[in-house]
XYZ file of C-alpha atoms in Angstrom:
717
model
C 177.835 116.627 15.981
C 176.327 120.106 16.164
C 176.829 122.391 19.157
C 173.138 122.118 20.101
C 173.355 118.346 20.039
C 176.507 118.403 22.187
C 174.810 120.588 24.759
C 171.703 118.413 24.724
C 173.752 115.213 25.093
C 175.830 116.749 27.864
C 172.744 117.858 29.809
C 171.167 114.425 29.371
C 174.349 112.695 30.512
C 174.478 114.822 33.673
C 170.842 114.021 34.501
C 171.362 110.316 33.827
C 174.540 110.273 35.884
C 172.706 111.914 38.779
C 169.995 109.261 38.615
C 172.480 106.406 38.256
C 174.942 107.685 40.866
C 173.535 105.766 43.883
C 173.523 102.421 42.069
C 176.908 103.085 40.497
C 178.423 104.179 43.826
C 177.076 101.110 45.602
C 178.462 98.802 42.941
C 181.889 100.441 43.000
C 182.024 100.351 46.803
C 181.101 96.683 46.828
C 183.733 95.900 44.230
C 186.263 97.902 46.230
C 185.567 95.915 49.375
C 185.774 92.641 47.497
C 189.002 93.568 45.744
C 190.479 94.801 49.039
C 189.800 91.431 50.614
C 191.304 89.689 47.613
C 194.489 91.775 47.778
C 194.836 91.371 51.546
C 194.006 87.691 51.368
C 191.581 88.211 54.225
C 189.222 85.369 55.006
C 187.768 86.781 58.202
C 184.553 87.726 56.451
C 182.745 84.553 55.220
C 181.163 86.467 52.344
C 184.535 87.872 51.303
C 186.065 84.410 51.539
C 183.349 83.048 49.296
C 183.825 85.812 46.747
C 187.592 85.376 46.866
C 187.368 81.654 46.125
C 184.769 82.190 43.428
C 186.669 84.967 41.674
C 190.068 83.337 41.912
C 188.805 79.979 40.636
C 186.699 81.419 37.833
C 188.494 84.524 36.690
C 188.548 83.081 33.171
C 184.760 83.571 33.108
C 184.362 86.812 35.034
C 187.176 88.854 33.516
C 186.094 88.273 29.868
C 182.496 88.969 30.898
C 183.488 92.265 32.488
C 185.620 93.308 29.515
C 182.909 92.437 27.012
C 180.302 94.299 29.034
C 182.504 97.386 29.064
C 183.285 97.131 25.360
C 179.640 97.354 24.367
C 179.374 100.718 26.129
C 181.074 102.292 23.130
C 178.629 100.903 20.574
C 177.822 104.347 19.136
C 181.505 105.084 18.674
C 183.330 102.077 17.311
C 181.054 99.100 16.696
C 178.222 98.392 14.270
C 174.931 97.153 15.696
C 175.484 93.471 14.914
C 178.936 93.512 16.567
C 177.471 95.111 19.688
C 174.789 92.395 19.891
C 177.362 89.630 19.558
C 179.601 91.122 22.242
C 176.776 91.745 24.664
C 175.216 88.286 24.181
C 178.591 86.601 24.710
C 179.131 88.638 27.885
C 175.629 87.790 29.148
C 176.212 84.097 28.417
C 179.436 84.072 30.425
C 177.714 85.816 33.317
C 174.897 83.275 33.200
C 177.384 80.416 33.455
C 178.873 81.905 36.609
C 175.457 82.591 38.109
C 174.265 79.040 37.406
C 177.204 77.740 39.422
C 177.242 80.187 42.320
C 173.721 81.610 42.447
C 172.548 85.201 42.509
C 175.169 86.236 45.100
C 178.089 85.466 42.795
C 180.548 88.128 41.625
C 178.918 87.664 38.219
C 175.830 89.426 39.521
C 177.951 92.334 40.768
C 179.614 92.614 37.370
C 176.256 92.487 35.600
C 174.702 95.159 37.828
C 177.632 97.506 37.230
C 177.710 96.900 33.473
C 173.943 97.349 33.232
C 174.126 100.682 35.073
C 176.953 101.892 32.849
C 175.233 100.600 29.742
C 172.043 102.517 30.548
C 174.123 105.610 31.284
C 175.899 105.539 27.927
C 172.732 104.681 25.918
C 171.719 108.031 24.536
C 168.779 109.221 22.482
C 169.476 110.255 18.904
C 168.042 113.729 18.233
C 166.677 114.686 14.850
C 163.517 114.633 12.783
C 162.021 111.128 12.483
C 160.867 109.709 9.153
C 157.338 110.495 10.274
C 156.061 111.992 13.508
C 155.373 109.147 15.910
C 157.565 106.723 13.963
C 160.541 106.994 16.281
C 163.075 104.273 17.025
C 163.817 103.014 20.529
C 167.410 102.584 21.681
C 168.284 99.070 22.818
C 169.382 99.244 26.464
C 170.953 95.794 26.408
C 168.637 93.002 25.254
C 165.555 95.214 25.525
C 164.403 94.504 21.978
C 161.437 92.586 23.462
C 160.311 95.802 25.183
C 160.955 98.039 22.185
C 159.000 95.877 19.735
C 156.002 95.658 22.073
C 155.912 99.388 22.795
C 156.045 100.209 19.085
C 152.942 98.069 18.450
C 151.018 99.580 21.378
C 151.913 103.005 19.976
C 149.887 102.194 16.836
C 146.585 102.004 18.766
C 145.047 105.507 18.536
C 142.654 105.203 21.497
C 145.375 103.794 23.739
C 147.835 106.484 22.691
C 145.376 109.362 23.194
C 144.383 108.029 26.614
C 147.947 108.315 27.900
C 148.947 111.458 26.012
C 145.878 113.440 27.036
C 145.886 111.881 30.536
C 142.141 111.257 30.446
C 142.320 108.760 33.294
C 142.231 108.714 37.062
C 145.079 107.144 39.024
C 144.228 104.882 41.925
C 147.232 105.098 44.281
C 145.627 102.555 46.625
C 145.594 99.679 44.153
C 147.500 96.779 45.706
C 148.517 95.428 42.292
C 149.434 98.791 40.770
C 152.540 100.948 40.947
C 150.807 103.950 42.448
C 150.677 105.594 39.039
C 154.452 105.534 38.445
C 154.332 103.200 35.444
C 151.377 104.870 33.733
C 153.033 108.285 34.103
C 156.394 107.055 32.810
C 154.742 105.298 29.892
C 152.826 108.456 29.042
C 156.070 110.428 29.149
C 157.663 107.862 26.844
C 154.854 108.263 24.313
C 155.253 112.039 24.512
C 158.901 111.652 23.543
C 157.990 109.397 20.632
C 155.517 111.975 19.347
C 157.613 115.070 20.092
C 159.045 115.036 16.560
C 162.493 115.659 18.093
C 164.141 112.212 18.083
C 165.160 109.733 15.436
C 165.548 107.213 18.269
C 164.728 107.661 21.945
C 166.393 105.835 24.852
C 163.603 104.743 27.254
C 165.926 104.637 30.266
C 163.525 106.179 32.784
C 160.616 103.902 31.839
C 162.817 100.815 31.776
C 164.236 101.598 35.239
C 160.794 102.284 36.696
C 159.317 99.123 35.243
C 162.331 97.089 36.383
C 161.958 98.405 39.914
C 158.300 97.367 39.956
C 158.847 94.067 38.084
C 162.372 92.881 39.036
C 162.283 90.061 36.478
C 162.621 92.717 33.764
C 165.331 94.739 35.510
C 168.437 92.911 34.296
C 170.011 92.523 30.905
C 168.645 89.060 30.194
C 166.530 88.467 27.138
C 162.838 88.331 28.074
C 159.680 87.198 26.347
C 157.760 89.996 24.598
C 154.404 88.427 25.437
C 155.257 88.210 29.144
C 156.262 91.855 29.085
C 153.026 92.803 27.306
C 150.859 90.932 29.829
C 152.620 92.507 32.819
C 152.566 95.973 31.263
C 148.833 95.954 30.494
C 148.124 94.494 33.927
C 149.989 97.231 35.808
C 148.570 99.995 33.598
C 145.077 98.645 34.229
C 145.653 98.490 37.988
C 147.118 102.013 38.081
C 143.897 103.292 36.486
C 141.538 100.806 38.164
C 138.888 102.676 40.127
C 136.669 99.676 40.836
C 134.773 99.355 44.100
C 137.055 96.521 45.332
C 134.207 94.514 46.784
C 136.219 91.342 46.905
C 136.184 88.343 44.551
C 133.128 88.104 42.371
C 130.816 85.123 42.339
C 132.384 81.737 41.670
C 131.925 80.558 38.115
C 128.633 78.739 37.591
C 127.326 79.368 41.104
C 123.553 80.012 41.184
C 123.547 80.309 37.399
C 121.542 77.193 36.537
C 118.256 79.109 36.275
C 119.721 81.680 33.850
C 120.074 81.556 30.104
C 123.521 81.783 28.530
C 122.927 85.417 27.570
C 121.925 86.268 31.139
C 124.977 84.476 32.506
C 127.218 86.409 30.165
C 125.829 89.758 31.284
C 125.898 88.764 34.965
C 129.534 87.648 34.783
C 130.491 90.833 32.932
C 128.820 93.075 35.538
C 130.352 91.201 38.461
C 133.811 91.533 36.916
C 133.261 95.279 36.584
C 132.593 95.568 40.321
C 136.313 95.177 40.968
C 137.661 96.314 37.623
C 136.982 99.722 36.102
C 139.702 101.233 33.959
C 139.742 102.815 30.480
C 141.844 99.909 29.228
C 138.849 97.589 29.593
C 137.093 99.497 26.810
C 140.071 98.796 24.561
C 141.350 95.305 25.267
C 138.732 93.402 27.272
C 136.619 90.700 25.664
C 134.742 87.648 26.877
C 134.873 83.959 25.962
C 132.190 81.341 26.467
C 133.072 77.704 27.224
C 130.034 75.574 26.448
C 129.994 72.117 28.005
C 127.420 69.797 26.428
C 126.348 66.452 27.873
C 126.343 63.641 25.325
C 123.658 61.765 27.273
C 120.885 64.337 27.762
C 122.092 67.253 25.667
C 122.167 69.674 28.618
C 124.444 72.671 28.030
C 126.299 74.682 30.643
C 128.052 77.910 29.741
C 131.116 79.168 31.618
C 132.481 82.644 30.917
C 136.018 84.032 31.121
C 137.456 87.478 30.520
C 139.894 87.906 27.661
C 142.546 90.609 27.614
C 144.160 88.892 24.647
C 143.920 85.612 22.746
C 146.693 83.040 23.130
C 146.357 80.531 20.307
C 148.027 77.167 20.017
C 149.370 76.322 16.591
C 147.432 73.416 15.049
C 149.413 70.641 13.407
C 151.099 71.956 10.297
C 149.567 71.066 6.961
C 151.532 70.058 3.881
C 150.372 69.502 0.313
C 151.304 66.132 -1.191
C 150.659 64.648 -4.621
C 149.396 61.070 -4.668
C 149.413 58.856 -7.756
C 146.867 56.041 -7.387
C 147.293 52.724 -9.180
C 143.915 50.966 -8.954
C 143.442 47.229 -8.743
C 140.877 46.259 -11.385
C 138.359 43.634 -10.271
C 138.739 41.976 -13.682
C 142.471 41.549 -13.218
C 142.241 37.841 -12.511
C 144.628 35.420 -14.152
C 142.004 33.951 -16.466
C 141.003 37.420 -17.684
C 144.575 38.220 -18.568
C 144.936 34.829 -20.259
C 141.945 35.543 -22.493
C 143.141 39.082 -23.137
C 139.842 40.446 -21.811
C 141.451 42.622 -19.140
C 140.759 46.355 -19.410
C 142.742 48.102 -16.673
C 141.501 51.246 -14.988
C 143.642 54.306 -15.606
C 145.867 55.613 -12.794
C 144.826 58.946 -11.320
C 146.973 61.597 -9.662
C 145.542 64.129 -7.217
C 146.751 66.569 -4.575
C 145.622 66.915 -0.980
C 146.448 68.886 2.174
C 147.378 66.563 5.044
C 148.857 66.986 8.504
C 152.585 67.275 8.883
C 153.802 63.698 9.595
C 150.450 62.223 8.466
C 149.199 58.891 9.713
C 148.639 55.905 7.467
C 144.914 56.069 8.159
C 144.670 59.743 7.152
C 146.258 59.048 3.770
C 144.215 55.875 3.311
C 140.973 57.797 3.827
C 141.958 60.376 1.204
C 142.898 57.684 -1.336
C 139.740 55.642 -0.663
C 137.595 58.709 -1.273
C 139.478 59.455 -4.488
C 139.049 55.863 -5.705
C 135.316 56.003 -4.964
C 134.999 59.339 -6.799
C 137.098 58.411 -9.821
C 136.057 54.800 -10.412
C 132.516 54.846 -9.031
C 133.204 52.405 -6.207
C 130.513 52.259 -3.539
C 132.220 49.889 -1.133
C 135.815 48.888 -1.637
C 137.377 46.263 0.609
C 140.807 46.661 -0.947
C 143.862 47.733 0.998
C 146.132 50.655 0.133
C 149.908 50.272 0.025
C 151.904 53.524 0.014
C 155.392 53.987 -1.331
C 157.792 56.882 -1.607
C 159.309 57.811 -4.949
C 162.991 57.657 -5.876
C 164.643 61.037 -6.425
C 167.077 59.773 -9.102
C 164.791 60.621 -12.005
C 163.603 57.045 -12.528
C 160.190 57.628 -10.879
C 160.647 54.168 -9.399
C 159.636 53.100 -5.894
C 162.104 54.083 -3.185
C 160.491 52.541 -0.087
C 157.371 50.578 0.692
C 155.838 52.376 3.657
C 154.904 49.884 6.360
C 154.439 52.414 9.169
C 153.508 56.085 9.482
C 157.122 56.877 10.430
C 158.014 56.610 6.742
C 156.074 59.822 6.082
C 158.164 61.912 8.485
C 160.452 62.715 5.547
C 157.643 64.578 3.752
C 158.028 68.348 3.870
C 155.441 69.274 1.225
C 155.239 69.132 -2.558
C 156.446 65.519 -2.840
C 154.907 62.729 -4.902
C 153.960 59.405 -3.321
C 152.404 56.297 -4.846
C 149.282 54.527 -3.612
C 148.677 50.964 -4.848
C 145.274 49.388 -4.371
C 145.533 45.663 -3.631
C 142.806 43.166 -2.881
C 142.393 42.336 0.793
C 143.196 38.667 0.269
C 146.688 39.404 -0.996
C 147.798 41.342 2.077
C 149.056 38.662 4.438
C 151.299 38.751 7.472
C 153.662 36.122 6.074
C 154.947 38.222 3.195
C 156.091 41.591 1.918
C 155.455 43.817 -1.070
C 158.534 44.456 -3.197
C 158.912 47.135 -5.872
C 158.900 45.981 -9.477
C 159.927 47.843 -12.633
C 160.939 47.191 -16.237
C 164.397 48.152 -17.437
C 165.849 48.503 -20.941
C 169.546 47.615 -21.178
C 171.749 49.424 -23.698
C 175.005 48.261 -25.277
C 177.011 50.167 -22.675
C 175.536 48.107 -19.829
C 173.532 51.053 -18.616
C 169.814 50.874 -17.909
C 166.744 52.986 -18.515
C 163.652 52.485 -16.376
C 160.559 51.998 -18.526
C 156.820 51.967 -17.898
C 154.915 52.335 -14.658
C 156.166 50.964 -11.330
C 154.220 48.267 -9.520
C 154.384 45.903 -6.546
C 154.946 42.168 -6.277
C 153.757 40.288 -3.191
C 156.335 37.766 -1.979
C 155.518 35.255 0.761
C 158.219 34.053 3.100
C 157.641 30.498 1.876
C 157.741 31.308 -1.860
C 160.262 29.554 -4.034
C 161.955 30.927 -7.159
C 159.255 29.411 -9.383
C 156.485 31.176 -7.447
C 158.335 34.466 -7.626
C 158.828 34.203 -11.400
C 155.094 33.625 -11.868
C 154.249 36.637 -9.705
C 156.689 38.812 -11.642
C 155.241 37.660 -14.973
C 151.681 38.429 -13.849
C 152.646 41.861 -12.530
C 154.561 42.629 -15.722
C 151.436 41.892 -17.757
C 149.336 44.237 -15.648
C 151.811 47.083 -15.578
C 152.356 47.034 -19.361
C 148.646 46.640 -20.217
C 149.245 44.015 -22.912
C 147.860 40.546 -23.478
C 149.728 37.338 -22.747
C 150.395 36.594 -26.418
C 152.198 39.898 -26.863
C 154.032 39.602 -23.579
C 155.278 35.992 -23.772
C 158.237 36.628 -26.129
C 159.202 39.654 -24.108
C 159.254 37.696 -20.858
C 161.169 34.791 -22.414
C 163.856 37.089 -23.815
C 164.127 39.177 -20.681
C 165.934 38.511 -17.426
C 164.326 38.692 -13.980
C 166.769 40.094 -11.452
C 166.958 41.308 -7.870
C 168.827 44.630 -7.782
C 169.595 47.330 -5.282
C 166.860 49.988 -5.150
C 169.486 52.723 -4.933
C 171.286 51.613 -8.129
C 168.568 50.907 -10.694
C 170.494 52.648 -13.464
C 173.795 50.828 -12.909
C 173.393 47.533 -11.042
C 172.849 44.254 -12.899
C 171.849 42.377 -9.741
C 171.197 38.695 -9.065
C 169.681 36.673 -11.941
C 166.782 34.491 -10.690
C 167.061 32.303 -13.827
C 170.391 30.954 -12.592
C 168.785 29.523 -9.448
C 166.883 26.319 -8.838
C 163.156 26.986 -9.130
C 162.581 25.155 -5.817
C 164.955 27.390 -3.831
C 163.385 29.550 -1.079
C 163.630 33.226 -2.035
C 163.382 34.817 1.441
C 167.153 34.892 1.932
C 167.614 36.487 -1.525
C 165.650 39.617 -0.628
C 167.526 41.466 2.104
C 167.366 45.237 2.639
C 166.195 47.680 -0.011
C 165.852 45.665 -3.212
C 163.730 45.911 -6.350
C 162.581 43.179 -8.712
C 163.246 44.039 -12.366
C 162.570 42.576 -15.769
C 165.575 43.479 -17.924
C 165.227 43.420 -21.727
C 167.507 44.565 -24.525
C 166.902 47.861 -26.271
C 165.999 45.958 -29.498
C 163.097 44.183 -27.778
C 159.392 44.916 -28.256
C 159.211 46.705 -24.910
C 159.751 50.100 -26.533
C 156.606 49.527 -28.620
C 154.492 48.849 -25.526
C 152.733 52.061 -24.594
C 152.339 52.708 -20.849
C 148.948 53.478 -19.439
C 147.897 57.135 -19.693
C 147.260 59.170 -16.552
C 144.128 60.914 -15.256
C 144.935 64.265 -13.610
C 142.431 65.383 -10.994
C 141.733 69.167 -10.715
C 143.383 69.192 -7.272
C 146.631 68.201 -8.971
C 146.283 70.656 -11.837
C 145.690 73.478 -9.339
C 148.409 72.419 -6.908
C 150.427 75.130 -5.127
C 154.121 75.707 -5.690
C 156.602 73.626 -3.723
C 157.352 76.564 -1.421
C 153.662 77.108 -0.673
C 153.164 73.376 -0.049
C 155.419 73.256 2.992
C 154.198 73.485 6.587
C 151.860 76.436 6.225
C 148.803 77.273 8.280
C 146.833 80.491 8.490
C 145.471 82.570 11.329
C 141.924 81.385 10.694
C 143.049 77.786 11.204
C 144.540 78.784 14.569
C 141.199 80.307 15.548
C 139.345 77.204 14.331
C 141.668 75.059 16.447
C 140.921 77.315 19.438
C 137.144 77.077 18.963
C 136.779 73.437 17.899
C 134.851 70.933 20.002
C 136.822 68.485 22.101
C 136.123 65.760 24.625
C 135.768 67.001 28.202
C 135.764 63.998 30.583
C 136.432 65.802 33.886
C 132.854 66.967 34.373
C 129.594 65.522 35.728
C 126.308 66.670 34.242
C 124.234 68.605 36.800
C 121.044 67.344 35.158
C 121.499 63.614 34.485
C 124.828 62.782 36.098
C 126.418 61.794 32.800
C 130.194 61.873 32.480
C 130.625 62.085 28.694
C 130.787 65.687 27.536
C 132.124 67.885 24.822
C 133.523 71.374 25.280
C 133.716 74.268 22.843
C 135.194 77.749 23.347
C 133.724 80.672 21.420
C 134.090 84.449 21.573
C 131.154 86.001 23.437
C 132.268 89.659 23.316
C 134.860 90.925 20.883
C 137.280 93.614 22.137
C 137.839 96.848 20.266
C 141.558 96.093 20.095
C 142.336 92.424 19.513
C 145.754 91.077 20.522
C 146.566 87.602 19.233
C 149.533 85.754 20.701
C 150.812 82.634 18.931
C 152.133 79.995 21.327
C 155.458 79.287 19.666
C 157.535 78.513 22.756
C 156.920 75.037 24.162
C 159.757 75.552 26.648
C 162.961 77.573 26.913
C 164.712 75.271 24.467
C 161.963 74.559 21.941
C 160.296 76.952 19.524
C 157.735 76.194 16.814
C 158.793 77.781 13.533
C 155.615 76.905 11.647
C 154.643 79.494 9.064
C 151.376 81.223 9.954
C 149.819 83.181 7.114
C 147.691 86.209 7.943
C 145.836 89.014 6.210
C 145.605 92.717 6.891
C 141.918 92.117 7.688
C 140.439 89.513 10.024
C 136.781 88.525 10.325
C 136.115 87.238 13.835
C 132.432 86.574 13.142
C 132.709 82.811 12.401
C 134.359 82.243 15.788
C 131.818 84.125 17.888
C 128.734 82.795 19.668
C 126.459 85.162 17.804
C 127.476 87.447 14.975
C 124.654 89.979 15.118
C 126.931 92.675 13.749
C 130.067 92.717 11.685
C 133.234 92.042 13.614
C 136.053 92.811 11.193
C 139.503 93.935 12.275
C 142.393 95.614 10.503
C 146.014 94.850 11.286
C 148.038 97.623 12.945
C 151.176 95.950 14.292
C 153.182 92.721 14.440
C 155.854 91.609 16.900
C 158.369 89.350 15.139
C 160.863 86.991 16.739
C 163.786 85.181 15.158
C 166.091 82.714 16.892
C 165.604 80.981 20.223
C 164.078 82.314 23.412
C 167.375 83.148 25.094
C 169.375 84.229 22.050
C 166.812 85.572 19.604
C 165.883 89.068 18.514
C 162.579 90.957 18.428
C 161.526 93.481 15.817
C 158.147 94.862 14.855
C 156.125 96.012 11.866
C 153.772 98.908 12.529
C 151.203 100.796 10.485
C 150.931 104.562 10.851
C 148.362 106.036 8.488
C 148.583 104.141 5.202
C 152.308 103.361 5.519
C 154.068 100.404 7.090
C 157.392 100.667 8.912
C 159.887 98.102 10.158
C 161.097 98.978 13.654
C 164.393 97.348 14.596
C 165.352 99.123 17.832
C 167.036 102.376 16.703
C 166.670 101.547 13.015
C 163.453 102.618 11.263
C 162.758 101.478 7.696
C 159.795 102.497 5.553
C 158.397 99.460 3.746
C 157.906 100.017 -0.009
C 154.306 100.112 -1.188
C 154.901 97.144 -3.512
C 155.831 94.955 -0.558
C 152.714 95.932 1.401
C 150.645 94.496 -1.464
C 152.354 91.106 -1.214
C 150.805 88.278 0.831
C 151.751 88.544 4.511
C 153.445 91.905 3.795
C 156.335 89.975 2.277
C 157.332 88.491 5.648
C 158.751 85.123 6.555
C 155.687 84.165 8.578
C 157.600 81.691 10.742
C 158.714 84.730 12.773
C 155.219 86.148 13.473
C 154.655 86.121 17.247
C 152.069 88.739 18.348
C 149.517 90.506 16.138
C 147.591 93.676 16.977
C 144.208 94.315 15.340
C 141.863 97.278 15.589
C 138.116 96.818 15.080
C 136.719 98.442 11.971
C 133.443 100.293 12.410
C 130.694 99.165 10.060
C 128.709 101.698 8.055
C 125.698 101.136 10.299
C 127.644 101.461 13.536
C 126.813 104.320 15.869
C 129.487 106.240 17.714
């Protein structure tokens, strides 16, 4: 450490100690009183008695928590970053356990307050030239990564940054919801430090303390949500600079608006909002949404308008790409047609399709029905579709016959499933479809699956003779040969019931050894497959299987990785703006109760913040991948797109892990370069990576995106 740096650090420590002295003194005095009561064994003071019992009975929690909290103070001296995070999170967890049991007055809260004060005191800025002016790290003050990542993204917005650096605003000290200008001044000072070109990483102690005093929920060392912090920060900055007339609440939504057009309502709502709200931040972040409610009976439309400071988008159901091989049921496939060798089977077709994650049976059926109509020229097909999953043992045999949609929960994307078309008359409630396949048996008693798989319908009342006939008929169809060529093969072969999971090893139960009048229901338990076993010297090897028709959707299928649970930002916006039923409304014109509602963007903000709703609750997080681009066209989601509304990406807040134990980082763009900001650590992203889709990120971690509107060539400034 250079002499200048020592002097700077010493001066900063003295100033920080002076600021922290009152809190530190109060904490030490309180601990002294508590420890004095513990040593004396005094129980005269009820509070002291409570603390004595709590500490004595739970020292195994409090003492490790205190030690761990103190250990992390020396993070710059002895411990790498990841060790510090582990120690601090373990200490915080132990403190939380004590607080959950005793409440906020427990000794755990005293320990946390002291450790937080000391931690802030020992968290020092790191002097030095940054990689690029303005690209300065932020020191983690104990689980403040949520704050650091958000501030770094706000720092990428030029108009926002210049507003606070040049102080071109007026503070309203009378605002009831503001901080009297404290937060806006501290935030401006923080930005000055980031752009001073003097720090590799700056410790935002003063801003964090000021914001924690104004918003106590963010004062402690608990992990917080970056979006909550962003909402509260923009709100208090807006109120600090809000010089509106404060005329009271503006007109209730929809009141006296029936005689106005939607455009007039939009302008009226906007002007009434401005009566109480006038700050420079409105020119940056404020937009407007229109909720159009349309009556199904008379077609009357009613527009309701809301202000948007940012967009919070729900994630639509994930989509996965699956490959479906369709085995059609030829109308000519009657028994007499096969007998006369006049049967000409239709070729199987394989295609690919995007479906919802955990698709329903009906969704898949609709896709297959459309493909059958397209491929085979069917106008109206009354056949049913039976779906099966495919064995993963290399046999391409049927693994399971899917009777319910729950079977498809195993699909993650990229898999192959079979779809068998069967005539409606064959699907009865008193039977089941069983997989059927041909096998060739070698001298070593091993088997090789041959030909295409198929299904055999078995009724609960069928006897062995009925089952043998069904197997023979299905064998004819699946091999695409006439009866004369198939008869010797069937006579020489053996029909067996084998385990589906052991097609290559199991010999199974020979149906030829049973009485043809025996009921077969009790012979078919669990996962079984019907097989026709023949010797390797048989004519089966000379029977050519049916060729396959490959649809363009299959030829152009994505990779397995790209097939799995991926949506894009445009799909999130489509989900936000799609029409939906709106029953809780009565038409003001005809009294109808059936309505549909659609949300669209009425006014687009200059800076667009998009928040993805990943957290369903404190224990559940959606890790769906959300693809994005460096440019976003908002035009298709607006009421009217009279002018171009294209945005460019400037920053991303990323989150990995759970809500209480995760970590926030950010990606920011300064100039033409992208940087990864991980608290104190700043990494320049190579140009090659910036050219990759999604900037080379694992998009399951994308949480908040910041976009800046691009001015069109015809725009006037």
